[in-house]
Short mmCIF file of C-alpha atoms in Angstrom, two decimals:
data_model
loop_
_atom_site.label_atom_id
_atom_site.label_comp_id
_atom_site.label_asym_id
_atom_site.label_seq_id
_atom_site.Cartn_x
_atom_site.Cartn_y
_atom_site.Cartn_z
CA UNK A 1 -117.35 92.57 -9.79
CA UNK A 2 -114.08 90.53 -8.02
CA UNK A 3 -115.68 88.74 -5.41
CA UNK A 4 -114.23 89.78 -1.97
CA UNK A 5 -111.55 87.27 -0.74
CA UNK A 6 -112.08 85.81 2.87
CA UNK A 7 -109.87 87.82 5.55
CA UNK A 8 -106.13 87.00 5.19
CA UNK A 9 -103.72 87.11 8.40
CA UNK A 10 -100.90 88.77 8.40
CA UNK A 11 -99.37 85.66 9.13
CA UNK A 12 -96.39 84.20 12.33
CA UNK A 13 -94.19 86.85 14.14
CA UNK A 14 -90.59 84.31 14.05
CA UNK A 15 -90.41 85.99 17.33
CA UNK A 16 -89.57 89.19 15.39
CA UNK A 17 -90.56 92.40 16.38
CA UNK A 18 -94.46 93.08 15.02
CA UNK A 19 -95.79 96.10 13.48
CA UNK A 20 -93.27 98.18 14.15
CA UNK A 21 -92.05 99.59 10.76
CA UNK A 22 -94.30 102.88 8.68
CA UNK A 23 -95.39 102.74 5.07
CA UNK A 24 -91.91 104.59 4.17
CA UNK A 25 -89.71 102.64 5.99
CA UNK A 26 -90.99 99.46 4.52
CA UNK A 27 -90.48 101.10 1.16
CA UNK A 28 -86.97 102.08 2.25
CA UNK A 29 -85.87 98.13 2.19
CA UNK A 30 -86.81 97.52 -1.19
CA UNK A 31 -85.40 101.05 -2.55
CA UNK A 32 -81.87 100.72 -0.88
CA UNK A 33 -82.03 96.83 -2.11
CA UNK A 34 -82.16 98.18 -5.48
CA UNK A 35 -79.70 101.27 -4.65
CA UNK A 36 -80.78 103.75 -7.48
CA UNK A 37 -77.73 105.66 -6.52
CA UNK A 38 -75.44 103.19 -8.82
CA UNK A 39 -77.53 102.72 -11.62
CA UNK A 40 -76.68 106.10 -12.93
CA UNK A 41 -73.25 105.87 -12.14
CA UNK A 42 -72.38 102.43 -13.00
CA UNK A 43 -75.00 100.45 -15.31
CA UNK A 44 -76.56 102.71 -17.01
CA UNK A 45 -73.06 103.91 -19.16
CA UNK A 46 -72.55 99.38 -19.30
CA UNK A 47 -76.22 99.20 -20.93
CA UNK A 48 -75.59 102.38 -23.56
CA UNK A 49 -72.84 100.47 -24.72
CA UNK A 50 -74.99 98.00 -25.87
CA UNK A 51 -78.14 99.60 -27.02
CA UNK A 52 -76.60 103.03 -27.45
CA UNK A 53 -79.58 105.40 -28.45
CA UNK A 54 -82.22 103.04 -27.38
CA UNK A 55 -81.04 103.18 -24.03
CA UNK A 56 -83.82 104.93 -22.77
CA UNK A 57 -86.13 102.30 -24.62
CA UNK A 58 -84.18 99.37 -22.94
CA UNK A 59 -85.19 100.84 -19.15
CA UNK A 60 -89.01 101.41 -20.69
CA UNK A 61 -89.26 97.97 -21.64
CA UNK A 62 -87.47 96.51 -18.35
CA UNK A 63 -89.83 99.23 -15.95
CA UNK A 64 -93.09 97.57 -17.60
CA UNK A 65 -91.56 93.69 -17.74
CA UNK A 66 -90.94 94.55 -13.73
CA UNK A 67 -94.08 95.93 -13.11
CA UNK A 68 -96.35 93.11 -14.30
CA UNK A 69 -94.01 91.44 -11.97
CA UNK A 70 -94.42 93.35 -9.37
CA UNK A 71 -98.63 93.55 -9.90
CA UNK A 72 -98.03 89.65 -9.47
CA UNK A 73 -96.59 89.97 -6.22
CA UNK A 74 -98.74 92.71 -4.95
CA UNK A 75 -101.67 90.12 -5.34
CA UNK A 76 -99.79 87.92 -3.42
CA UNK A 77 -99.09 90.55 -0.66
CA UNK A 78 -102.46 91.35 0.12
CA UNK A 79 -103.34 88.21 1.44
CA UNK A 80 -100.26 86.89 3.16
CA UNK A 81 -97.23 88.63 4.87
CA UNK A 82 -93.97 86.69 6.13
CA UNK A 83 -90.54 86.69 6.40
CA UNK A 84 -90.15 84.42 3.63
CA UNK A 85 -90.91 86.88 0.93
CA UNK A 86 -91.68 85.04 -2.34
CA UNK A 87 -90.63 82.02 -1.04
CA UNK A 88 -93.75 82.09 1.19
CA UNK A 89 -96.20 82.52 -1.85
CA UNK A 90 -94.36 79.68 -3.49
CA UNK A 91 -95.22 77.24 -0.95
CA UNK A 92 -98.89 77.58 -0.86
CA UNK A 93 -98.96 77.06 -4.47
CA UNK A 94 -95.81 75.21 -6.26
CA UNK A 95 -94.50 71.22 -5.41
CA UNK A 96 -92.34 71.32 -3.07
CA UNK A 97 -89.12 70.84 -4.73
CA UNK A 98 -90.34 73.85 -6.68
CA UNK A 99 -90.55 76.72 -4.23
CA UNK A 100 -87.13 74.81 -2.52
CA UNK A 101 -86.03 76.14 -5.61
CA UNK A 102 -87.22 79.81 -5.17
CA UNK A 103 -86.64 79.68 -1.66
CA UNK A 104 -82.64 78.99 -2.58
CA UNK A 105 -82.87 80.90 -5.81
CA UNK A 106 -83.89 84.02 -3.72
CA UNK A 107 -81.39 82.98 -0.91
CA UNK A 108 -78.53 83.63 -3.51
CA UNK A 109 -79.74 86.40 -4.70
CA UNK A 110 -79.53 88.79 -1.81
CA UNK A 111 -76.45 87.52 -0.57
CA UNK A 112 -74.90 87.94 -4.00
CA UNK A 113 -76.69 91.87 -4.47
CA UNK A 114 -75.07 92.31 -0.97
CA UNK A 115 -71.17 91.06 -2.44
CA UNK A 116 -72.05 92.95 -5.57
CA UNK A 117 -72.44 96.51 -3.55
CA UNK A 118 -69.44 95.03 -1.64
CA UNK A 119 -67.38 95.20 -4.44
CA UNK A 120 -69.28 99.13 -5.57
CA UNK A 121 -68.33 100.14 -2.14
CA UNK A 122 -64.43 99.31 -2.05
CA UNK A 123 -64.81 100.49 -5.47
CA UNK A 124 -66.18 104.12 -5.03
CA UNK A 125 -64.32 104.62 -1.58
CA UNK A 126 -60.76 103.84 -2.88
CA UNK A 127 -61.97 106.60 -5.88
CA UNK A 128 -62.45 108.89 -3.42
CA UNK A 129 -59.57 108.62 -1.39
CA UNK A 130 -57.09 108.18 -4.11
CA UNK A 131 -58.80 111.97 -5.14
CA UNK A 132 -58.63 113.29 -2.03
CA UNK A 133 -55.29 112.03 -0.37
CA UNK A 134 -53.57 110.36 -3.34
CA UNK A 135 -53.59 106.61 -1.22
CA UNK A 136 -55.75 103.61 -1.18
CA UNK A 137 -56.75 101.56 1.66
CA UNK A 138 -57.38 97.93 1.23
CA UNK A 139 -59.89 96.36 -0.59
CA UNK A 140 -60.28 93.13 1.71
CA UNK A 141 -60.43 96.11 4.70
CA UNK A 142 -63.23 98.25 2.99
CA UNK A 143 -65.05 95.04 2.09
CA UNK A 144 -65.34 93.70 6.09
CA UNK A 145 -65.58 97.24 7.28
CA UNK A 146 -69.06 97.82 5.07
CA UNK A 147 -70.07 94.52 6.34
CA UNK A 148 -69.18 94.90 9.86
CA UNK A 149 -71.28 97.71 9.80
CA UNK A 150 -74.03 96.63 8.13
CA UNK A 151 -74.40 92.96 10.25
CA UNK A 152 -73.62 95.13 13.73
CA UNK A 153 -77.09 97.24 12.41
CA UNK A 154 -79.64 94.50 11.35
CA UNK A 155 -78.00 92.53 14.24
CA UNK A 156 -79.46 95.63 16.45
CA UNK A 157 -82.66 96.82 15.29
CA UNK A 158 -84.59 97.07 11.75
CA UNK A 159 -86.21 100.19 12.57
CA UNK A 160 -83.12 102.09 12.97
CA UNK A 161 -81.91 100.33 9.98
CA UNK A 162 -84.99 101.11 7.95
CA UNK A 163 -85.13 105.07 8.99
CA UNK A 164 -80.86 104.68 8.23
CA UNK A 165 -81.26 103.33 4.57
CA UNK A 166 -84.63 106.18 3.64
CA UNK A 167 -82.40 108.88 4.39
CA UNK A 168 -79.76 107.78 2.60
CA UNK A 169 -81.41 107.09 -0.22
CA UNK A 170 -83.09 110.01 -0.09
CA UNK A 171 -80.15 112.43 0.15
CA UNK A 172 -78.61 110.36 -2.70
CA UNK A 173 -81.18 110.43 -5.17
CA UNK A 174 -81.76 113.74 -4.85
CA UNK A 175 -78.53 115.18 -5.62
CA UNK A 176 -78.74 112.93 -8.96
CA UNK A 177 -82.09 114.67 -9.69
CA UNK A 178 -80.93 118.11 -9.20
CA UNK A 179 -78.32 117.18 -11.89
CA UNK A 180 -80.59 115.64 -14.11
CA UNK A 181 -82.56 118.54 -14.18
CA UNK A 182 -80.11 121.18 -14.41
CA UNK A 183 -78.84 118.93 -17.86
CA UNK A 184 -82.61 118.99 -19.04
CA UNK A 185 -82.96 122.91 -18.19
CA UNK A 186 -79.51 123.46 -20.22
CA UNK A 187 -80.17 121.31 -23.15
CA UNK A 188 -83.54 123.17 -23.95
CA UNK A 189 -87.21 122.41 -24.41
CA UNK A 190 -86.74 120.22 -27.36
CA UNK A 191 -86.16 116.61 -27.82
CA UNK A 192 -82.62 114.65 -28.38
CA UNK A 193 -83.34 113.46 -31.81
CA UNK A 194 -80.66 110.70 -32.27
CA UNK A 195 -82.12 109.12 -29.22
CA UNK A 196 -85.89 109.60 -30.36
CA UNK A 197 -85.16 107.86 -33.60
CA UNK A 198 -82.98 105.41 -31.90
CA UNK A 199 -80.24 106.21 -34.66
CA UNK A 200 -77.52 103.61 -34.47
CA UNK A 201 -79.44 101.14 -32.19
CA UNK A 202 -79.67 97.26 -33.30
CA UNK A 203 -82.15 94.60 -32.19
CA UNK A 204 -79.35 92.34 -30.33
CA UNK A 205 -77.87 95.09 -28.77
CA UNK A 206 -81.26 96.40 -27.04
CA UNK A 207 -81.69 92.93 -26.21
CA UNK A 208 -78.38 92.39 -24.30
CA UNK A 209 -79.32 96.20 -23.22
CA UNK A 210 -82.31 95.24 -21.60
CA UNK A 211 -80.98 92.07 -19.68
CA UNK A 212 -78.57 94.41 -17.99
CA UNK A 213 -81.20 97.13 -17.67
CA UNK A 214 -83.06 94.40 -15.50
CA UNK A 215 -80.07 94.08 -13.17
CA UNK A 216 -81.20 97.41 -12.30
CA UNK A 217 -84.71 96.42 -10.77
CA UNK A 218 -83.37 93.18 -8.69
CA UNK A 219 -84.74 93.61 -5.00
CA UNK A 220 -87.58 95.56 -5.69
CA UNK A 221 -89.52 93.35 -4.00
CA UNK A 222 -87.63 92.96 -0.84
CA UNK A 223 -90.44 94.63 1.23
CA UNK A 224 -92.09 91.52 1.29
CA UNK A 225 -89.73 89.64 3.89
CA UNK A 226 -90.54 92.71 6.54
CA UNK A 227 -94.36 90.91 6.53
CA UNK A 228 -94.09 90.48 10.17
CA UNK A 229 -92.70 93.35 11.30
CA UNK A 230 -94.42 95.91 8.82
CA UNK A 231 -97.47 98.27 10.18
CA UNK A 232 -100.38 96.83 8.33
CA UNK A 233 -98.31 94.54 5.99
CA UNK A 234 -101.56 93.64 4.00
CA UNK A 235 -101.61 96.98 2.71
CA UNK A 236 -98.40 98.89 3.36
CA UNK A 237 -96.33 95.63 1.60
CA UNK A 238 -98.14 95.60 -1.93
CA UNK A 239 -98.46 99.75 -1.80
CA UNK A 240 -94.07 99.61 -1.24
CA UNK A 241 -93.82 96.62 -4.37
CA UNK A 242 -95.54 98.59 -6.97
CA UNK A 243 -94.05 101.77 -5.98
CA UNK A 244 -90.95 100.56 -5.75
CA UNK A 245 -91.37 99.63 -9.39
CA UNK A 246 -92.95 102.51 -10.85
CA UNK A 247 -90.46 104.94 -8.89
CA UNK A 248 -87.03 103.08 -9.56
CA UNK A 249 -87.93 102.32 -13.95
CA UNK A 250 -89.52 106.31 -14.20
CA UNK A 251 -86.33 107.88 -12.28
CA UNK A 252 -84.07 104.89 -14.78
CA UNK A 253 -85.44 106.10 -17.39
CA UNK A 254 -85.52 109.49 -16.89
CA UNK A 255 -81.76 109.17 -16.16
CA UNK A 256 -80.50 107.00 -18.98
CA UNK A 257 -82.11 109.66 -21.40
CA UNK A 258 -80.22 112.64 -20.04
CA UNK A 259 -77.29 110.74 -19.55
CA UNK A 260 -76.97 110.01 -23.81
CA UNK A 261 -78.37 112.91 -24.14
CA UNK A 262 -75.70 115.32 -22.04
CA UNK A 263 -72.87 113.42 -23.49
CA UNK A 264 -74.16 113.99 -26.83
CA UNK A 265 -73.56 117.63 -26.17
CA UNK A 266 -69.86 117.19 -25.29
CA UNK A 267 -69.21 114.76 -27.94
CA UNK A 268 -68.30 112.04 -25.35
CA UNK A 269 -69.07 108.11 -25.18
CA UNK A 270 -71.36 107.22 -22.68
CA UNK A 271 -70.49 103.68 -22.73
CA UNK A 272 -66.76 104.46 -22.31
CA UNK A 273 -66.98 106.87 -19.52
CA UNK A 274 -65.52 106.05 -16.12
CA UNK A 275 -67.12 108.51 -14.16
CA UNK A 276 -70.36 110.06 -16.25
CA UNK A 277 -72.01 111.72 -13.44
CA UNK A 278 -69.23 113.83 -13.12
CA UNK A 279 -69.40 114.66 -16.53
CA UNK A 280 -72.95 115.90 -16.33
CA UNK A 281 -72.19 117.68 -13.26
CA UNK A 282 -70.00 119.65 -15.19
CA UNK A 283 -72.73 120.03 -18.16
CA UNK A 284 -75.36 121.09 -15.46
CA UNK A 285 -72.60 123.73 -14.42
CA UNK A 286 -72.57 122.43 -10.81
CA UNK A 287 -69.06 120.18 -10.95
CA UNK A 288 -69.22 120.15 -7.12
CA UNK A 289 -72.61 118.14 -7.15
CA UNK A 290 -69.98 115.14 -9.28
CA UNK A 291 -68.68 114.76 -6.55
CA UNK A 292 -71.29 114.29 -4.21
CA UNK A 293 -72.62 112.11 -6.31
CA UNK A 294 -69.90 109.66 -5.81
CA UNK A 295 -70.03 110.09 -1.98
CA UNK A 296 -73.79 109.87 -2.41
CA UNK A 297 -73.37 106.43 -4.32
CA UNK A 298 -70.74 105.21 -1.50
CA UNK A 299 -73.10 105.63 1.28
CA UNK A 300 -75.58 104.06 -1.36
CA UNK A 301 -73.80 101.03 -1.61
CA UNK A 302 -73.72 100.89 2.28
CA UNK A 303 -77.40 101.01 2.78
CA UNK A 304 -77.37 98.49 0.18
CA UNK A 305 -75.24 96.03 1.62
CA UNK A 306 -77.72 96.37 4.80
CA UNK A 307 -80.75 96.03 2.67
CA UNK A 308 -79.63 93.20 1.51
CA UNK A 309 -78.25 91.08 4.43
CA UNK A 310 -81.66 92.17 5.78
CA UNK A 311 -83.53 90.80 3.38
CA UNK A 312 -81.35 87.74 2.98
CA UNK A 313 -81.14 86.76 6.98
CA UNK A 314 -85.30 87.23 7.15
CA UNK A 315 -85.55 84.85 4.13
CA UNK A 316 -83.16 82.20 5.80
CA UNK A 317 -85.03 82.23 9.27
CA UNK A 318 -87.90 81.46 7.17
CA UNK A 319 -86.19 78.52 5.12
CA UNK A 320 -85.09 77.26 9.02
CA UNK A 321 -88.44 77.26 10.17
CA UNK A 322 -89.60 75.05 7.12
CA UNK A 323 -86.75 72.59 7.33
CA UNK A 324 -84.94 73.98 4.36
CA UNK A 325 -82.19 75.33 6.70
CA UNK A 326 -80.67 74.59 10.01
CA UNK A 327 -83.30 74.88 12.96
CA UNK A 328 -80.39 77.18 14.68
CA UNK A 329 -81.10 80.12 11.97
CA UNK A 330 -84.97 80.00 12.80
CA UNK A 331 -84.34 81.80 15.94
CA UNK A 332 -84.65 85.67 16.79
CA UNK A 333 -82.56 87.35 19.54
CA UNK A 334 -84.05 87.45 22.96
CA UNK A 335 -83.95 91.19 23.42
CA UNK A 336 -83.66 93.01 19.83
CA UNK A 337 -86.13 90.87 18.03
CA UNK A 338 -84.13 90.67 15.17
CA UNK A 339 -82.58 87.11 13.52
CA UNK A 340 -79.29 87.48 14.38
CA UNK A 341 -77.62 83.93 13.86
CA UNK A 342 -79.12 84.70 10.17
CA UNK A 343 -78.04 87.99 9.78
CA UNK A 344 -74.27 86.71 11.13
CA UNK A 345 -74.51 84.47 8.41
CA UNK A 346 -75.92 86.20 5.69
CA UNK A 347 -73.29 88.85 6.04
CA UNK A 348 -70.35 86.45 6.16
CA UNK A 349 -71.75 84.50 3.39
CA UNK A 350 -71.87 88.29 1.36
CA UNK A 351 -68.15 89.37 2.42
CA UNK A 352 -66.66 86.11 1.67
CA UNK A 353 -66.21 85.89 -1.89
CA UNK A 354 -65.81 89.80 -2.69
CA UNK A 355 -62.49 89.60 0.03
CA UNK A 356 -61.26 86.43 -2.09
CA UNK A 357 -61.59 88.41 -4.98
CA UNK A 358 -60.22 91.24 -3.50
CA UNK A 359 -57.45 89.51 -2.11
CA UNK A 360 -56.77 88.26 -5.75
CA UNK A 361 -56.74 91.64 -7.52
CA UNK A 362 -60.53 91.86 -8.72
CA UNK A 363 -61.77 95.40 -9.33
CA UNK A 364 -64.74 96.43 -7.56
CA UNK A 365 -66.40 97.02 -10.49
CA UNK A 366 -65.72 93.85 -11.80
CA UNK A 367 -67.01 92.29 -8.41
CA UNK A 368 -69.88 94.44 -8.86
CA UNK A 369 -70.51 92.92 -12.32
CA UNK A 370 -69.97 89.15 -11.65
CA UNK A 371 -71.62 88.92 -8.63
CA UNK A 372 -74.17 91.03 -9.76
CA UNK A 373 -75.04 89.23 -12.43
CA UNK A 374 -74.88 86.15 -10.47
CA UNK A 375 -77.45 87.70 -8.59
CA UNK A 376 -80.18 88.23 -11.87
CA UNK A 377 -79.78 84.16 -11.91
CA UNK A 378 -81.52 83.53 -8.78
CA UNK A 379 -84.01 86.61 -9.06
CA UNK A 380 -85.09 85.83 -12.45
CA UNK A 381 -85.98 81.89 -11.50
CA UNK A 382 -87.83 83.36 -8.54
CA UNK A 383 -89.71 86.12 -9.98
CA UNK A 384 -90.92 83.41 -13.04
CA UNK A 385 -91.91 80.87 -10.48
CA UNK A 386 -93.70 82.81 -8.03
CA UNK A 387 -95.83 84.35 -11.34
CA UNK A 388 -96.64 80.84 -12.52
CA UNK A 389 -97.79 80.19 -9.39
CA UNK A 390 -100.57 83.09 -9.45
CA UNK A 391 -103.56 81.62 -10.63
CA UNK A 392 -103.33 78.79 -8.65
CA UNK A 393 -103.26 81.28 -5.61
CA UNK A 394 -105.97 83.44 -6.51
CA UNK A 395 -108.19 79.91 -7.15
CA UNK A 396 -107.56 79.57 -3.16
CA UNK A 397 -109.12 82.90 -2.20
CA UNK A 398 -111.85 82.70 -5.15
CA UNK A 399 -110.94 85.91 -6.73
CA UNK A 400 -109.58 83.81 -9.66
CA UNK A 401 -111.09 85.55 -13.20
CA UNK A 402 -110.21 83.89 -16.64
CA UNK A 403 -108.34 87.76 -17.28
CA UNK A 404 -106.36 87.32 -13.97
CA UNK A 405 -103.99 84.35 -16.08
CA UNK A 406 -103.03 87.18 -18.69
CA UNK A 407 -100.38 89.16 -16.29
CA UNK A 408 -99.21 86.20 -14.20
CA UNK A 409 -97.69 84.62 -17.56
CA UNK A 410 -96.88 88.33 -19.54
CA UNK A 411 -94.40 88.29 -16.76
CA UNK A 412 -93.05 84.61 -16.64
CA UNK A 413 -92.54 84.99 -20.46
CA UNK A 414 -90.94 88.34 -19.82
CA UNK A 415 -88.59 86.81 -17.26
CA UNK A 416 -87.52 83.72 -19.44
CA UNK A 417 -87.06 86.43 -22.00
CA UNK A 418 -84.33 87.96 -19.79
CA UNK A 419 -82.86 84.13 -18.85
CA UNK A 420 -82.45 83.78 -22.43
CA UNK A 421 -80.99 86.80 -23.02
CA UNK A 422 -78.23 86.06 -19.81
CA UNK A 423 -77.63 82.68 -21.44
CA UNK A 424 -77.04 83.33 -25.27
CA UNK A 425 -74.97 84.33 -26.72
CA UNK A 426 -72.95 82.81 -24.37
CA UNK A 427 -71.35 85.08 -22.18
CA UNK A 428 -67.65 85.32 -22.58
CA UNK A 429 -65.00 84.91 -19.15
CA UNK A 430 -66.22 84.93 -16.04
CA UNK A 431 -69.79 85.44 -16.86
CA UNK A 432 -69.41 82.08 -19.01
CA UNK A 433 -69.38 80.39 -15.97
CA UNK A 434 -71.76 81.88 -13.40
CA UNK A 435 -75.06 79.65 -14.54
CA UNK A 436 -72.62 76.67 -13.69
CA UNK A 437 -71.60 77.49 -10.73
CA UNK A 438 -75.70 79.26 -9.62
CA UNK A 439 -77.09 75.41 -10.79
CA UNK A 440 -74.41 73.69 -8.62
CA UNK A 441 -75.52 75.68 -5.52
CA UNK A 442 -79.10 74.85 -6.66
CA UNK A 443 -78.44 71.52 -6.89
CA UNK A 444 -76.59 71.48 -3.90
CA UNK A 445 -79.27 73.31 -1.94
CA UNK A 446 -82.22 70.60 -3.45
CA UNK A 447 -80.23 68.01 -2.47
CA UNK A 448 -80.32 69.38 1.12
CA UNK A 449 -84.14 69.64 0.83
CA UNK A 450 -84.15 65.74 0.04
CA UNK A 451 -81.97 64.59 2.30
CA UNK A 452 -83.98 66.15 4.72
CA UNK A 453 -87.29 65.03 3.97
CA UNK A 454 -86.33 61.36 3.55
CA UNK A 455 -84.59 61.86 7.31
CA UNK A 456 -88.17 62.83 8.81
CA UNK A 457 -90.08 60.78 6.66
CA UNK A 458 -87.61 57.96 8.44
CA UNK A 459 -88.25 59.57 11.60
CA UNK A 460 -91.99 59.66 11.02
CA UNK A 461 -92.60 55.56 9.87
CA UNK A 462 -90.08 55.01 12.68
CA UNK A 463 -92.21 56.55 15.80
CA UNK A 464 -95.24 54.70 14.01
CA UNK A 465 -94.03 51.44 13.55
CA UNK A 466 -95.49 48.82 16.09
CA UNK A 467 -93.40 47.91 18.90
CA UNK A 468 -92.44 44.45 18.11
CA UNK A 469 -93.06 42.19 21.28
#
């Protein structure tokens, strides 16, 4: 039997708001960080043109390569709960320079998830107004309108953001569900066989499949920086993680098999289409629902953009607090509990390069990609880390078993799996040169850790050098 570990707390307040958030709003931050909404309507057609057939095997194998992720963090979460998300479990168990790097890594990638939904949203609302009135606002305008919005409500309060982004969410994925099932009811009690043989499918392209199938998962884990403000975190925190998980790869999955399967029935390419859930609307016999869909995945990409500037701003207060950051972003407002010179920041930092891109001509959908993808960089480090890391932490609480090693590394092998996959072949145009530019800012970000560490260390043999007389 695992012997019981001593009593964890729940950890520092940061002066935010304690307690306040239920078991479903806490799962609400990581759902609408991974916005399920756009996975159907935008990644899922990007991976079938890869792995074609095996497209439903390419979400299978990324839903169990996240979940012995996420049963890695879960272990984690039921002993400690902060702001600082993984970064905080990589500090009681990694050198130093080593969860700097997660605590940047992660950093990145929420502000980059929150330009890549930037670039969805200007996206999917100039779609809809070009259908509906025949003009197009401006993409720099949509981009710092979504933004506006979303700083102005984790500026005010994360429970009214939290109880914003489960509704949305909710509304959203249901709509794609009742489509789903009205292709399933159409298409008969019998099994697609082109997809059940994978017929066409070749081992590089499910590879390259399932590296963008992974995109689909990134944030999942984003409950973890509501640790202080979380009812019962200890619980409530690993309970969101692995049902975050479970839900987002069984609804992916689900989805990328109807998906091949409905446009097998028209004769269409998947991987071609520009707007596939109104296809299947139109297979289901409901073409009104295609259309809700793609309002459904606009607000989507709203309550994304706030789950992740949330997430982002909660993980920077924590980096100020540890000297990673500037000591001004470790502070909380005075009546709203919330860390607004983060969240200011966070949100800027997300809007800035989707409105130069913008500005420049970039689709949203190509803003959605590169950032995106920008994005997997910083997860995937942290994610690996953090699960190296494991064993060390379960040695502190003496729950430690020689079978407790096996899942910790499954899961950093699966994640350098995926870096691999990112890396080579070698991406062509602008995805050539995201790892350059994600280890400059890494570089860039460790070099701010040493510069500050030699300046106390100064600061330190300084006040205790004798007074000379």
């Amino acid at each position: 039997m695992e012997p019981t570990p001593p009593e964890a707390s729940p950890g520092a307040d940061y002066g935010l708001r304690r307690g306040i958030l239920s078991p479903l709003e806490t799962l609400a931050q990581s759902v609408s960080t991974v916005a399920p909404t756009t996975t159907p309507a935008a990644t899922i057609p990007l991976v079938c043109a890869l792995a074609g057939n095996g497209t439903w095997l390419a979400y299978v194998l990324a839903t169990v390569a996240i979940f012995l992720v996420a049963l890695c963090i879960a272990r984690y979460a039921r002993h400690s709960a902060s702001p600082g998300s993984l970064y905080t479990y990589a500090s009681m168990t990694l050198p130093r320079w080593l969860s700097a790097t997660v605590a940047w890594s992660l950093l990145l990638a929420y502000v980059a998830t929150g330009s890549s939904v930037i670039g969805g949203f200007y996206h999917y609302a100039n779609l809809l107004l070009r259908d509906a009135t025949g003009h197009v606002l401006s993409a720099v305008l949509l981009s710092l309108l979504v933004t506006g919005v979303s700083i102005w409500s984790a500026y005010r309060d994360v429970k009214i953001s939290a109880r914003l982004m489960l509704w949305i969410e909710a509304a959203s994925v249901s709509v794609i569900v009742i489509v789903i099932a009205l292709v399933l009811f159409r298409h008969g009690w019998h099994v697609d066989g082109d997809e059940l043989h994978l017929r066409g499918m070749t081992g590089s392209g499910l590879r390259l499949g399932l590296v963008l199938a992974l995109f689909s998962f990134v944030g999942f884990e984003s409950a973890t920086t509501l640790g202080a403000e979380a009812h019962n975190p200890l619980k409530t925190i690993p309970r969101a993680v692995i049902q975050s998980s479970v839900l987002a790869g069984a609804f992916f999955t689900v989805c990328a098999y109807a998906e091949v399967m409905g446009f097998h029935t028209v004769g269409q390419d998947l991987g071609a289409s520009q707007a596939p859930m109104y296809v299947l609307a139109k297979i289901g016999g409901a073409p009104a629902l295609g259309l809700l869909i793609d309002i459904g995945a606009l607000v989507s990409l709203f309550a994304g953009t706030l789950a992740c500037i949330t997430a982002a701003a909660r993980v920077l207060l924590r980096m100020a607090h540890d000297g990673l950051a500037h000591e001004s972003f470790g502070t909380t407002h005075a009546r709203n509990h919330t860390p607004s010179r983060a969240v200011v920041i966070t949100g800027i930092a997300s809007v800035l390069p989707v409105a130069v891109l913008a500005a420049r001509g970039a689709s949203g959908l190509d803003v959605y990609g590169w950032l995106g993808s920008l994005a997997t960089y910083g997860f995937i480090v942290a994610y690996a880390l953090v699960c190296v890391g494991l064993p060390r932490y379960l040695r502190q609480y003496r729950v430690f078993s020689r079978g407790a090693q096996i899942v910790p590394w499954l899961a950093a092998a699966a994640m350098l799996l995926a870096l691999v996959g990112n890396l080579y072949p070698v991406p062509e145009g602008p995805y050539g040169k995201l790892p350059f530019i994600y280890l400059a800012y890494l570089i860039a970000g460790l070099g701010w850790f040493v510069l500050r560490a030699r300046s106390k260390r100064a600061v330190v043999e300084e006040s205790i050098e004798p007074s000379k007389p």
